[in-house]
Every structure is written in C-alpha cells, then in structure tokens.
Amino acid sequence: MARRIDLTGADGVRLAAWEFADPPKGPGGDGTEYAGGVLFLHGLMGRAAHWADTARWLSGRYRAVALDQRGHGHSGKPAAGPYTREAYVADAVAAIEQLGLAPATLVGHSMGALTAWQLAAERPDLVNALVIGDMRASALGAASQREWEEWFRSWPVPFATLADVRKWFGEDDPRIERPNPARGAFFAEVMRDSPDGWRPSFSPHQMLAARSTWVHDAHWDTLARVRCPTLVVRGIDGELGRAEAQEMVRVLPRGQYAEVPDAGHYLHYDQPETWRETLWTFLAATV
C-alpha cells in the first residue's frame, strides 16, 4: 500500500513523497539490516509512481522514497513557477532533510538525474551515493528545444481511452522507430481522466519552461564536483551515447559505468529486472 508523505519545498510549494512499501525495521525488528535511505527523482515526463516497482524491490534493506517533483504527480503546480534548476535542487534538499534520509543515495532518471548530481555537487553532506540514469552532460541546444515543442503539439490529446494512450506512445508516435509497449505504459501512468478524455497530468508549457533552464547549457562542471561513488547507467538505445557516458565516468572522481541491454531512454520500464539488478549490484558494493 503506497503511503503519501506531504512535504514543503522551496518557495513553500507543496510536495508529495511516496513510500510504496514499509521500510526495513532493522536489527531488533525482523533482523533485516538497514542500509540507509534512497530518494528517487523522476524525469521531465515522469512521476513518483514510475519508481514503485524499484522502490518495493529495495525496501527490504533500504528506506526507499520517491518524490513527485514540482509540476508533476500530486505535487504543486504553481502557474508562475519557478521551474528552474535551483528550485528543483532546493526541493530535493528539502525532501531529504524533512524525510530524515541524509546521507541519502540519490537515484535519478533523465532530468531527475541532473537534479541529483547538481545536489550532490552542492550539498555533499546530504549524499553518499548517486545513480545517473540516461542523462547527458552536454548541451542539447535550441534545436532540441524546438523539437520538443513540436512533439508536444503532435500529441493527439485528449485521448479517448488509456488504451489509446498506450498505443500512440508505444506504436504511433513518430519519435519511435519500432513498437515499444513499455513506453506506452510509462506515458499511461502520467495521464489523468478529464471530462473530454485523457490528458497529461502536467502542463506541457511548464515542462518546456523547466527544460529550457538546462537544455542550452553543458553540465560537466558540476559533474566533476560530485565526490561520492556514482553509477552512470544507460539504455543501449537511449539518449545517452556510450562515448559520452564513458566520458562522464572519466570526469567523475568516483565514477562507474553500466549498460542495460535492449533498453531505451525509459530503461527502468524497458528492462525492469536488469535495471534492478544493475542498481542492486552498485548499492550492495557502495552503500
């Protein structure tokens, strides 16, 4: 049973954090060794529920908490924002402190991974390990932002049913080369039922505003300041190429590298078992 924890982020924004299983009781309870806290940070298109299976899988040894970041899920969606890098990092800091997770392991996907490594660089006292899931350190540029604007406009919203959501994102979306049911399931998770059909639970305008605050810049400088053990993991067919991922590992003072075969950008949905095994191997050797 998922448990919601209400938090207060930067600028007083309301944040919702989620535990999807009871945390370990530790020695003196059921004898399970408590290995620390894990905070999961989803990407630009995500929500905390995307981490539910991974969080449950880790809950035997870790207190695993997933955060709905501002503008997503059940957290606040202030019309005026801000949706800046500083705001997302400050929200994650607030979550760690209010949940009592420090020093925490941060597991981030896509934009959430960028937030995680910027936090680790700025507040090393709060982070003991870091997992970067398919996020680039290089600048993507204005052309990338225009492509995303066009992509949002191409969504045939409202969708009549969730099955239509799964089909469009899993089969009909021109951005994909071959059918991917896991991708369809990923996007079905972020839709909400409205009077005229199914629409995204986030504002595309706000998501583009959030993306505009990092897409034009490279982030190698903050990556080099991360001192904790860090795993850079990519889907073979994801957005992070092998050469850039290996350069990220080289730049990181304590970087490690892993790949998830037969996975794209949404690697924790494409190959959940391999993703979890990769994560567990890193945590068991590090935390």
PDB file of C-alpha atoms in Angstrom:
ATOM      1  CA  MET A   1       0.000   0.000   0.000  1.00  0.00           C
ATOM      2  CA  ALA A   2       1.507   3.326  -1.042  1.00  0.00           C
ATOM      3  CA  ARG A   3       1.909   5.920   1.692  1.00  0.00           C
ATOM      4  CA  ARG A   4       1.924   9.605   0.826  1.00  0.00           C
ATOM      5  CA  ILE A   5       4.108  11.999   2.815  1.00  0.00           C
ATOM      6  CA  ASP A   6       3.403  15.712   2.441  1.00  0.00           C
ATOM      7  CA  LEU A   7       6.456  17.956   2.328  1.00  0.00           C
ATOM      8  CA  THR A   8       7.188  21.633   1.796  1.00  0.00           C
ATOM      9  CA  GLY A   9       9.619  22.567  -0.933  1.00  0.00           C
ATOM     10  CA  ALA A  10      11.317  25.772  -1.965  1.00  0.00           C
ATOM     11  CA  ASP A  11       9.092  28.851  -2.013  1.00  0.00           C
ATOM     12  CA  GLY A  12       6.555  26.911   0.056  1.00  0.00           C
ATOM     13  CA  VAL A  13       5.453  24.682  -2.827  1.00  0.00           C
ATOM     14  CA  ARG A  14       3.575  21.566  -1.707  1.00  0.00           C
ATOM     15  CA  LEU A  15       5.418  18.338  -2.481  1.00  0.00           C
ATOM     16  CA  ALA A  16       4.199  14.746  -2.294  1.00  0.00           C
ATOM     17  CA  ALA A  17       6.646  11.948  -1.494  1.00  0.00           C
ATOM     18  CA  TRP A  18       5.724   8.266  -1.629  1.00  0.00           C
ATOM     19  CA  GLU A  19       6.747   5.085   0.134  1.00  0.00           C
ATOM     20  CA  PHE A  20       5.481   2.030  -1.741  1.00  0.00           C
ATOM     21  CA  ALA A  21       6.366  -0.485   0.973  1.00  0.00           C
ATOM     22  CA  ASP A  22       7.119  -0.468   4.666  1.00  0.00           C
ATOM     23  CA  PRO A  23      10.754   0.452   5.368  1.00  0.00           C
ATOM     24  CA  PRO A  24      13.025  -2.204   6.925  1.00  0.00           C
ATOM     25  CA  LYS A  25      12.772  -2.483  10.696  1.00  0.00           C
ATOM     26  CA  GLY A  26      16.457  -3.265  11.114  1.00  0.00           C
ATOM     27  CA  PRO A  27      18.144  -5.400  13.771  1.00  0.00           C
ATOM     28  CA  GLY A  28      15.836  -5.867  16.703  1.00  0.00           C
ATOM     29  CA  GLY A  29      12.805  -5.905  14.390  1.00  0.00           C
ATOM     30  CA  ASP A  30      12.764  -8.631  11.797  1.00  0.00           C
ATOM     31  CA  GLY A  31      16.555  -8.910  11.688  1.00  0.00           C
ATOM     32  CA  THR A  32      16.890  -7.082   8.364  1.00  0.00           C
ATOM     33  CA  GLU A  33      19.963  -4.903   8.097  1.00  0.00           C
ATOM     34  CA  TYR A  34      19.016  -1.281   7.421  1.00  0.00           C
ATOM     35  CA  ALA A  35      21.320   0.062   4.727  1.00  0.00           C
ATOM     36  CA  GLY A  36      20.140   3.684   4.537  1.00  0.00           C
ATOM     37  CA  GLY A  37      17.735   5.874   2.603  1.00  0.00           C
ATOM     38  CA  VAL A  38      17.182   6.156  -1.145  1.00  0.00           C
ATOM     39  CA  LEU A  39      15.458   9.091  -2.813  1.00  0.00           C
ATOM     40  CA  PHE A  40      14.175   8.545  -6.348  1.00  0.00           C
ATOM     41  CA  LEU A  41      13.873  11.523  -8.711  1.00  0.00           C
ATOM     42  CA  HIS A  42      11.879  11.042 -11.925  1.00  0.00           C
ATOM     43  CA  GLY A  43      12.474  12.759 -15.239  1.00  0.00           C
ATOM     44  CA  LEU A  44      10.709  15.564 -17.079  1.00  0.00           C
ATOM     45  CA  MET A  45       7.868  13.291 -18.238  1.00  0.00           C
ATOM     46  CA  GLY A  46       7.722  11.302 -15.010  1.00  0.00           C
ATOM     47  CA  ARG A  47       6.126  10.975 -11.619  1.00  0.00           C
ATOM     48  CA  ALA A  48       6.951   9.157  -8.393  1.00  0.00           C
ATOM     49  CA  ALA A  49       4.786   6.160  -9.314  1.00  0.00           C
ATOM     50  CA  HIS A  50       7.251   5.276 -12.073  1.00  0.00           C
ATOM     51  CA  TRP A  51       9.615   4.115  -9.312  1.00  0.00           C
ATOM     52  CA  ALA A  52       7.087   1.949  -7.456  1.00  0.00           C
ATOM     53  CA  ASP A  53       8.436  -1.448  -8.509  1.00  0.00           C
ATOM     54  CA  THR A  54      12.072  -0.469  -7.941  1.00  0.00           C
ATOM     55  CA  ALA A  55      11.265   1.050  -4.547  1.00  0.00           C
ATOM     56  CA  ARG A  56       9.370  -2.046  -3.407  1.00  0.00           C
ATOM     57  CA  TRP A  57      12.235  -4.242  -4.564  1.00  0.00           C
ATOM     58  CA  LEU A  58      14.753  -2.288  -2.468  1.00  0.00           C
ATOM     59  CA  SER A  59      12.537  -1.883   0.577  1.00  0.00           C
ATOM     60  CA  GLY A  60      13.866  -4.994   2.299  1.00  0.00           C
ATOM     61  CA  ARG A  61      17.107  -3.164   3.109  1.00  0.00           C
ATOM     62  CA  TYR A  62      16.550   0.492   2.281  1.00  0.00           C
ATOM     63  CA  ARG A  63      14.029   3.148   3.114  1.00  0.00           C
ATOM     64  CA  ALA A  64      13.041   3.905  -0.475  1.00  0.00           C
ATOM     65  CA  VAL A  65      11.114   7.124  -1.119  1.00  0.00           C
ATOM     66  CA  ALA A  66      10.069   8.602  -4.481  1.00  0.00           C
ATOM     67  CA  LEU A  67       9.320  12.293  -4.909  1.00  0.00           C
ATOM     68  CA  ASP A  68       6.693  13.876  -7.130  1.00  0.00           C
ATOM     69  CA  GLN A  69       8.707  16.897  -8.197  1.00  0.00           C
ATOM     70  CA  ARG A  70       7.067  20.290  -8.641  1.00  0.00           C
ATOM     71  CA  GLY A  71       4.752  20.382 -11.626  1.00  0.00           C
ATOM     72  CA  HIS A  72       4.303  16.592 -11.546  1.00  0.00           C
ATOM     73  CA  GLY A  73       2.069  13.973  -9.989  1.00  0.00           C
ATOM     74  CA  HIS A  74       0.410  15.069  -6.758  1.00  0.00           C
ATOM     75  CA  SER A  75       2.841  17.901  -6.024  1.00  0.00           C
ATOM     76  CA  GLY A  76       2.040  21.559  -6.503  1.00  0.00           C
ATOM     77  CA  LYS A  77       1.994  23.036  -9.994  1.00  0.00           C
ATOM     78  CA  PRO A  78       2.372  26.787  -9.414  1.00  0.00           C
ATOM     79  CA  ALA A  79       1.351  28.674 -12.536  1.00  0.00           C
ATOM     80  CA  ALA A  80       4.172  31.176 -12.144  1.00  0.00           C
ATOM     81  CA  GLY A  81       6.765  28.565 -11.230  1.00  0.00           C
ATOM     82  CA  PRO A  82       9.627  28.816 -10.770  1.00  0.00           C
ATOM     83  CA  TYR A  83      10.686  25.721 -12.712  1.00  0.00           C
ATOM     84  CA  THR A  84      14.388  26.449 -12.512  1.00  0.00           C
ATOM     85  CA  ARG A  85      17.338  24.224 -11.742  1.00  0.00           C
ATOM     86  CA  GLU A  86      17.698  25.973  -8.404  1.00  0.00           C
ATOM     87  CA  ALA A  87      14.078  25.254  -7.484  1.00  0.00           C
ATOM     88  CA  TYR A  88      14.273  21.543  -8.320  1.00  0.00           C
ATOM     89  CA  VAL A  89      17.530  21.111  -6.404  1.00  0.00           C
ATOM     90  CA  ALA A  90      16.161  23.034  -3.407  1.00  0.00           C
ATOM     91  CA  ASP A  91      13.036  20.848  -3.397  1.00  0.00           C
ATOM     92  CA  ALA A  92      15.163  17.685  -3.331  1.00  0.00           C
ATOM     93  CA  VAL A  93      17.244  19.095  -0.476  1.00  0.00           C
ATOM     94  CA  ALA A  94      14.051  19.852   1.435  1.00  0.00           C
ATOM     95  CA  ALA A  95      12.795  16.308   0.835  1.00  0.00           C
ATOM     96  CA  ILE A  96      15.995  14.703   2.130  1.00  0.00           C
ATOM     97  CA  GLU A  97      16.017  16.890   5.225  1.00  0.00           C
ATOM     98  CA  GLN A  98      12.315  16.581   6.061  1.00  0.00           C
ATOM     99  CA  LEU A  99      12.327  12.821   5.494  1.00  0.00           C
ATOM    100  CA  GLY A 100      15.483  12.357   7.573  1.00  0.00           C
ATOM    101  CA  LEU A 101      17.236  10.446   4.783  1.00  0.00           C
ATOM    102  CA  ALA A 102      20.662  12.080   4.964  1.00  0.00           C
ATOM    103  CA  PRO A 103      23.111  10.921   3.878  1.00  0.00           C
ATOM    104  CA  ALA A 104      20.949   9.506   1.090  1.00  0.00           C
ATOM    105  CA  THR A 105      21.519   7.592  -2.096  1.00  0.00           C
ATOM    106  CA  LEU A 106      20.023   9.544  -4.990  1.00  0.00           C
ATOM    107  CA  VAL A 107      18.645   7.646  -7.978  1.00  0.00           C
ATOM    108  CA  GLY A 108      17.654   9.914 -10.840  1.00  0.00           C
ATOM    109  CA  HIS A 109      16.312   9.369 -14.332  1.00  0.00           C
ATOM    110  CA  SER A 110      16.819  11.912 -17.115  1.00  0.00           C
ATOM    111  CA  MET A 111      16.164  15.415 -15.717  1.00  0.00           C
ATOM    112  CA  GLY A 112      15.901  13.909 -12.245  1.00  0.00           C
ATOM    113  CA  ALA A 113      19.445  12.601 -12.658  1.00  0.00           C
ATOM    114  CA  LEU A 114      20.664  16.116 -13.440  1.00  0.00           C
ATOM    115  CA  THR A 115      18.930  17.394 -10.308  1.00  0.00           C
ATOM    116  CA  ALA A 116      20.558  14.584  -8.340  1.00  0.00           C
ATOM    117  CA  TRP A 117      24.100  15.295  -9.452  1.00  0.00           C
ATOM    118  CA  GLN A 118      23.710  19.053  -9.027  1.00  0.00           C
ATOM    119  CA  LEU A 119      22.508  18.414  -5.475  1.00  0.00           C
ATOM    120  CA  ALA A 120      25.412  16.040  -4.815  1.00  0.00           C
ATOM    121  CA  ALA A 121      27.852  18.686  -6.045  1.00  0.00           C
ATOM    122  CA  GLU A 122      26.339  21.464  -3.933  1.00  0.00           C
ATOM    123  CA  ARG A 123      25.498  19.503  -0.781  1.00  0.00           C
ATOM    124  CA  PRO A 124      27.907  16.558  -0.444  1.00  0.00           C
ATOM    125  CA  ASP A 125      26.910  16.245   3.205  1.00  0.00           C
ATOM    126  CA  LEU A 126      23.468  15.013   2.142  1.00  0.00           C
ATOM    127  CA  VAL A 127      24.520  12.379  -0.409  1.00  0.00           C
ATOM    128  CA  ASN A 128      26.523   9.185  -0.009  1.00  0.00           C
ATOM    129  CA  ALA A 129      25.982   7.659  -3.471  1.00  0.00           C
ATOM    130  CA  LEU A 130      24.437   8.612  -6.802  1.00  0.00           C
ATOM    131  CA  VAL A 131      22.882   6.839  -9.788  1.00  0.00           C
ATOM    132  CA  ILE A 132      22.566   8.750 -13.077  1.00  0.00           C
ATOM    133  CA  GLY A 133      20.009   7.131 -15.372  1.00  0.00           C
ATOM    134  CA  ASP A 134      20.348   8.017 -19.072  1.00  0.00           C
ATOM    135  CA  MET A 135      21.045  11.751 -18.737  1.00  0.00           C
ATOM    136  CA  ARG A 136      23.524  13.698 -20.841  1.00  0.00           C
ATOM    137  CA  ALA A 137      26.026  16.237 -19.517  1.00  0.00           C
ATOM    138  CA  SER A 138      26.454  18.029 -22.839  1.00  0.00           C
ATOM    139  CA  ALA A 139      24.337  20.936 -24.053  1.00  0.00           C
ATOM    140  CA  LEU A 140      21.458  19.872 -26.312  1.00  0.00           C
ATOM    141  CA  GLY A 141      20.780  23.325 -27.736  1.00  0.00           C
ATOM    142  CA  ALA A 142      17.938  25.371 -29.172  1.00  0.00           C
ATOM    143  CA  ALA A 143      17.146  22.878 -31.941  1.00  0.00           C
ATOM    144  CA  SER A 144      16.401  20.217 -29.341  1.00  0.00           C
ATOM    145  CA  GLN A 145      14.027  22.545 -27.525  1.00  0.00           C
ATOM    146  CA  ARG A 146      12.173  23.319 -30.776  1.00  0.00           C
ATOM    147  CA  GLU A 147      11.847  19.600 -31.484  1.00  0.00           C
ATOM    148  CA  TRP A 148      10.228  19.104 -28.097  1.00  0.00           C
ATOM    149  CA  GLU A 149       7.822  21.984 -28.691  1.00  0.00           C
ATOM    150  CA  GLU A 150       6.776  20.368 -31.976  1.00  0.00           C
ATOM    151  CA  TRP A 151       6.500  16.972 -30.313  1.00  0.00           C
ATOM    152  CA  PHE A 152       4.118  18.274 -27.639  1.00  0.00           C
ATOM    153  CA  ARG A 153       1.969  19.851 -30.341  1.00  0.00           C
ATOM    154  CA  SER A 154       1.771  16.488 -32.125  1.00  0.00           C
ATOM    155  CA  TRP A 155       0.131  14.700 -29.191  1.00  0.00           C
ATOM    156  CA  PRO A 156      -3.453  13.832 -30.204  1.00  0.00           C
ATOM    157  CA  VAL A 157      -4.990  14.993 -26.920  1.00  0.00           C
ATOM    158  CA  PRO A 158      -7.418  14.293 -25.492  1.00  0.00           C
ATOM    159  CA  PHE A 159      -7.055  10.532 -25.796  1.00  0.00           C
ATOM    160  CA  ALA A 160     -10.354   8.671 -25.678  1.00  0.00           C
ATOM    161  CA  THR A 161      -9.026   5.809 -23.532  1.00  0.00           C
ATOM    162  CA  LEU A 162      -5.855   4.716 -21.754  1.00  0.00           C
ATOM    163  CA  ALA A 163      -5.527   2.028 -24.413  1.00  0.00           C
ATOM    164  CA  ASP A 164      -5.258   4.860 -26.964  1.00  0.00           C
ATOM    165  CA  VAL A 165      -2.526   6.443 -24.840  1.00  0.00           C
ATOM    166  CA  ARG A 166      -0.559   3.196 -24.741  1.00  0.00           C
ATOM    167  CA  LYS A 167      -0.969   2.668 -28.477  1.00  0.00           C
ATOM    168  CA  TRP A 168       0.079   6.159 -29.519  1.00  0.00           C
ATOM    169  CA  PHE A 169       3.171   6.372 -27.310  1.00  0.00           C
ATOM    170  CA  GLY A 170       4.022   2.716 -27.781  1.00  0.00           C
ATOM    171  CA  GLU A 171       3.373   2.388 -31.517  1.00  0.00           C
ATOM    172  CA  ASP A 172       2.228   5.517 -33.385  1.00  0.00           C
ATOM    173  CA  ASP A 173       4.481   8.266 -32.013  1.00  0.00           C
ATOM    174  CA  PRO A 174       6.777   9.267 -34.916  1.00  0.00           C
ATOM    175  CA  ARG A 175       9.670   9.645 -32.465  1.00  0.00           C
ATOM    176  CA  ILE A 176       9.973   5.873 -32.050  1.00  0.00           C
ATOM    177  CA  GLU A 177      11.443   3.501 -34.626  1.00  0.00           C
ATOM    178  CA  ARG A 178       9.684   0.310 -33.521  1.00  0.00           C
ATOM    179  CA  PRO A 179       6.787  -0.624 -31.213  1.00  0.00           C
ATOM    180  CA  ASN A 180       7.580  -0.332 -27.516  1.00  0.00           C
ATOM    181  CA  PRO A 181       4.739  -1.366 -25.160  1.00  0.00           C
ATOM    182  CA  ALA A 182       6.809  -0.372 -22.100  1.00  0.00           C
ATOM    183  CA  ARG A 183       6.969   3.205 -23.385  1.00  0.00           C
ATOM    184  CA  GLY A 184       3.203   3.197 -23.797  1.00  0.00           C
ATOM    185  CA  ALA A 185       2.817   2.022 -20.196  1.00  0.00           C
ATOM    186  CA  PHE A 186       5.204   4.742 -18.997  1.00  0.00           C
ATOM    187  CA  PHE A 187       3.101   7.504 -20.539  1.00  0.00           C
ATOM    188  CA  ALA A 188      -0.211   5.950 -19.498  1.00  0.00           C
ATOM    189  CA  GLU A 189       0.992   6.442 -15.906  1.00  0.00           C
ATOM    190  CA  VAL A 190       1.149  10.233 -16.316  1.00  0.00           C
ATOM    191  CA  MET A 191      -2.323  10.712 -17.806  1.00  0.00           C
ATOM    192  CA  ARG A 192      -5.406  11.816 -15.917  1.00  0.00           C
ATOM    193  CA  ASP A 193      -9.059  11.389 -16.724  1.00  0.00           C
ATOM    194  CA  SER A 194     -10.764  14.665 -17.660  1.00  0.00           C
ATOM    195  CA  PRO A 195     -14.313  15.400 -18.866  1.00  0.00           C
ATOM    196  CA  ASP A 196     -13.296  15.181 -22.523  1.00  0.00           C
ATOM    197  CA  GLY A 197     -10.790  12.312 -22.272  1.00  0.00           C
ATOM    198  CA  TRP A 198      -7.291  11.531 -21.045  1.00  0.00           C
ATOM    199  CA  ARG A 199      -4.772  14.353 -20.799  1.00  0.00           C
ATOM    200  CA  PRO A 200      -1.298  14.668 -19.264  1.00  0.00           C
ATOM    201  CA  SER A 201      -1.290  15.378 -15.542  1.00  0.00           C
ATOM    202  CA  PHE A 202       1.366  18.037 -16.105  1.00  0.00           C
ATOM    203  CA  SER A 203       1.331  21.248 -18.117  1.00  0.00           C
ATOM    204  CA  PRO A 204       3.393  20.895 -21.325  1.00  0.00           C
ATOM    205  CA  HIS A 205       4.061  24.634 -21.103  1.00  0.00           C
ATOM    206  CA  GLN A 206       5.545  24.224 -17.625  1.00  0.00           C
ATOM    207  CA  MET A 207       7.600  21.220 -18.739  1.00  0.00           C
ATOM    208  CA  LEU A 208       9.069  23.206 -21.616  1.00  0.00           C
ATOM    209  CA  ALA A 209       9.850  26.014 -19.188  1.00  0.00           C
ATOM    210  CA  ALA A 210      11.638  23.547 -16.914  1.00  0.00           C
ATOM    211  CA  ARG A 211      13.573  22.033 -19.819  1.00  0.00           C
ATOM    212  CA  SER A 212      14.632  25.462 -21.091  1.00  0.00           C
ATOM    213  CA  THR A 213      16.596  26.039 -17.875  1.00  0.00           C
ATOM    214  CA  TRP A 214      19.082  23.238 -18.601  1.00  0.00           C
ATOM    215  CA  VAL A 215      18.918  22.240 -22.262  1.00  0.00           C
ATOM    216  CA  HIS A 216      21.103  25.118 -23.514  1.00  0.00           C
ATOM    217  CA  ASP A 217      23.971  24.517 -21.094  1.00  0.00           C
ATOM    218  CA  ALA A 218      26.578  21.829 -20.547  1.00  0.00           C
ATOM    219  CA  HIS A 219      26.840  20.394 -17.027  1.00  0.00           C
ATOM    220  CA  TRP A 220      30.320  18.916 -16.934  1.00  0.00           C
ATOM    221  CA  ASP A 221      31.490  21.371 -14.288  1.00  0.00           C
ATOM    222  CA  THR A 222      29.008  20.237 -11.645  1.00  0.00           C
ATOM    223  CA  LEU A 223      29.558  16.602 -12.610  1.00  0.00           C
ATOM    224  CA  ALA A 224      33.261  16.963 -11.832  1.00  0.00           C
ATOM    225  CA  ARG A 225      32.409  18.260  -8.350  1.00  0.00           C
ATOM    226  CA  VAL A 226      30.492  15.117  -7.350  1.00  0.00           C
ATOM    227  CA  ARG A 227      32.706  13.289  -4.852  1.00  0.00           C
ATOM    228  CA  CYS A 228      30.547  10.335  -3.882  1.00  0.00           C
ATOM    229  CA  PRO A 229      30.507   6.977  -5.718  1.00  0.00           C
ATOM    230  CA  THR A 230      28.438   7.456  -8.862  1.00  0.00           C
ATOM    231  CA  LEU A 231      26.997   4.985 -11.347  1.00  0.00           C
ATOM    232  CA  VAL A 232      26.307   6.229 -14.874  1.00  0.00           C
ATOM    233  CA  VAL A 233      23.865   3.787 -16.451  1.00  0.00           C
ATOM    234  CA  ARG A 234      22.436   3.998 -19.945  1.00  0.00           C
ATOM    235  CA  GLY A 235      19.986   2.112 -22.085  1.00  0.00           C
ATOM    236  CA  ILE A 236      21.729   0.761 -25.164  1.00  0.00           C
ATOM    237  CA  ASP A 237      19.173   2.540 -27.356  1.00  0.00           C
ATOM    238  CA  GLY A 238      18.696   5.514 -25.038  1.00  0.00           C
ATOM    239  CA  GLU A 239      19.548   9.189 -25.399  1.00  0.00           C
ATOM    240  CA  LEU A 240      22.926   8.945 -23.667  1.00  0.00           C
ATOM    241  CA  GLY A 241      25.526   7.569 -26.052  1.00  0.00           C
ATOM    242  CA  ARG A 242      28.288   5.215 -24.954  1.00  0.00           C
ATOM    243  CA  ALA A 243      31.141   7.642 -25.684  1.00  0.00           C
ATOM    244  CA  GLU A 244      29.541  10.477 -23.694  1.00  0.00           C
ATOM    245  CA  ALA A 245      28.618   8.137 -20.837  1.00  0.00           C
ATOM    246  CA  GLN A 246      32.183   6.891 -20.585  1.00  0.00           C
ATOM    247  CA  GLU A 247      33.477  10.464 -20.648  1.00  0.00           C
ATOM    248  CA  MET A 248      31.101  11.264 -17.787  1.00  0.00           C
ATOM    249  CA  VAL A 249      32.594   8.355 -15.849  1.00  0.00           C
ATOM    250  CA  ARG A 250      36.087   9.697 -16.571  1.00  0.00           C
ATOM    251  CA  VAL A 251      35.147  13.185 -15.348  1.00  0.00           C
ATOM    252  CA  LEU A 252      33.551  11.866 -12.172  1.00  0.00           C
ATOM    253  CA  PRO A 253      36.098  11.382  -9.384  1.00  0.00           C
ATOM    254  CA  ARG A 254      34.483   8.063  -8.386  1.00  0.00           C
ATOM    255  CA  GLY A 255      32.507   7.139 -11.480  1.00  0.00           C
ATOM    256  CA  GLN A 256      31.362   3.709 -12.625  1.00  0.00           C
ATOM    257  CA  TYR A 257      29.657   2.636 -15.839  1.00  0.00           C
ATOM    258  CA  ALA A 258      26.837   0.226 -16.696  1.00  0.00           C
ATOM    259  CA  GLU A 259      24.572  -0.542 -19.629  1.00  0.00           C
ATOM    260  CA  VAL A 260      21.080  -2.039 -19.757  1.00  0.00           C
ATOM    261  CA  PRO A 261      20.782  -4.157 -22.937  1.00  0.00           C
ATOM    262  CA  ASP A 262      17.631  -3.955 -25.070  1.00  0.00           C
ATOM    263  CA  ALA A 263      16.559  -0.766 -23.306  1.00  0.00           C
ATOM    264  CA  GLY A 264      15.956   2.780 -24.476  1.00  0.00           C
ATOM    265  CA  HIS A 265      15.662   6.003 -22.534  1.00  0.00           C
ATOM    266  CA  TYR A 266      12.985   4.593 -20.205  1.00  0.00           C
ATOM    267  CA  LEU A 267      15.335   1.833 -19.111  1.00  0.00           C
ATOM    268  CA  HIS A 268      13.579   1.101 -15.803  1.00  0.00           C
ATOM    269  CA  TYR A 269      10.406   0.359 -17.787  1.00  0.00           C
ATOM    270  CA  ASP A 270      12.018  -1.306 -20.802  1.00  0.00           C
ATOM    271  CA  GLN A 271      14.064  -3.847 -18.828  1.00  0.00           C
ATOM    272  CA  PRO A 272      12.987  -3.624 -15.177  1.00  0.00           C
ATOM    273  CA  GLU A 273      14.725  -6.790 -13.973  1.00  0.00           C
ATOM    274  CA  THR A 274      18.102  -5.913 -15.495  1.00  0.00           C
ATOM    275  CA  TRP A 275      17.727  -2.350 -14.258  1.00  0.00           C
ATOM    276  CA  ARG A 276      17.056  -3.513 -10.705  1.00  0.00           C
ATOM    277  CA  GLU A 277      19.946  -5.973 -10.764  1.00  0.00           C
ATOM    278  CA  THR A 278      22.293  -3.240 -12.007  1.00  0.00           C
ATOM    279  CA  LEU A 279      21.110  -0.897  -9.281  1.00  0.00           C
ATOM    280  CA  TRP A 280      21.370  -3.567  -6.577  1.00  0.00           C
ATOM    281  CA  THR A 281      24.933  -4.523  -7.573  1.00  0.00           C
ATOM    282  CA  PHE A 282      26.036  -0.909  -7.259  1.00  0.00           C
ATOM    283  CA  LEU A 283      24.259  -0.290  -3.960  1.00  0.00           C
ATOM    284  CA  ALA A 284      25.455  -3.517  -2.376  1.00  0.00           C
ATOM    285  CA  ALA A 285      29.065  -2.677  -3.182  1.00  0.00           C
ATOM    286  CA  THR A 286      28.832   1.011  -2.301  1.00  0.00           C
ATOM    287  CA  VAL A 287      26.351   1.946   0.404  1.00  0.00           C
TER     288      VAL A 287
END
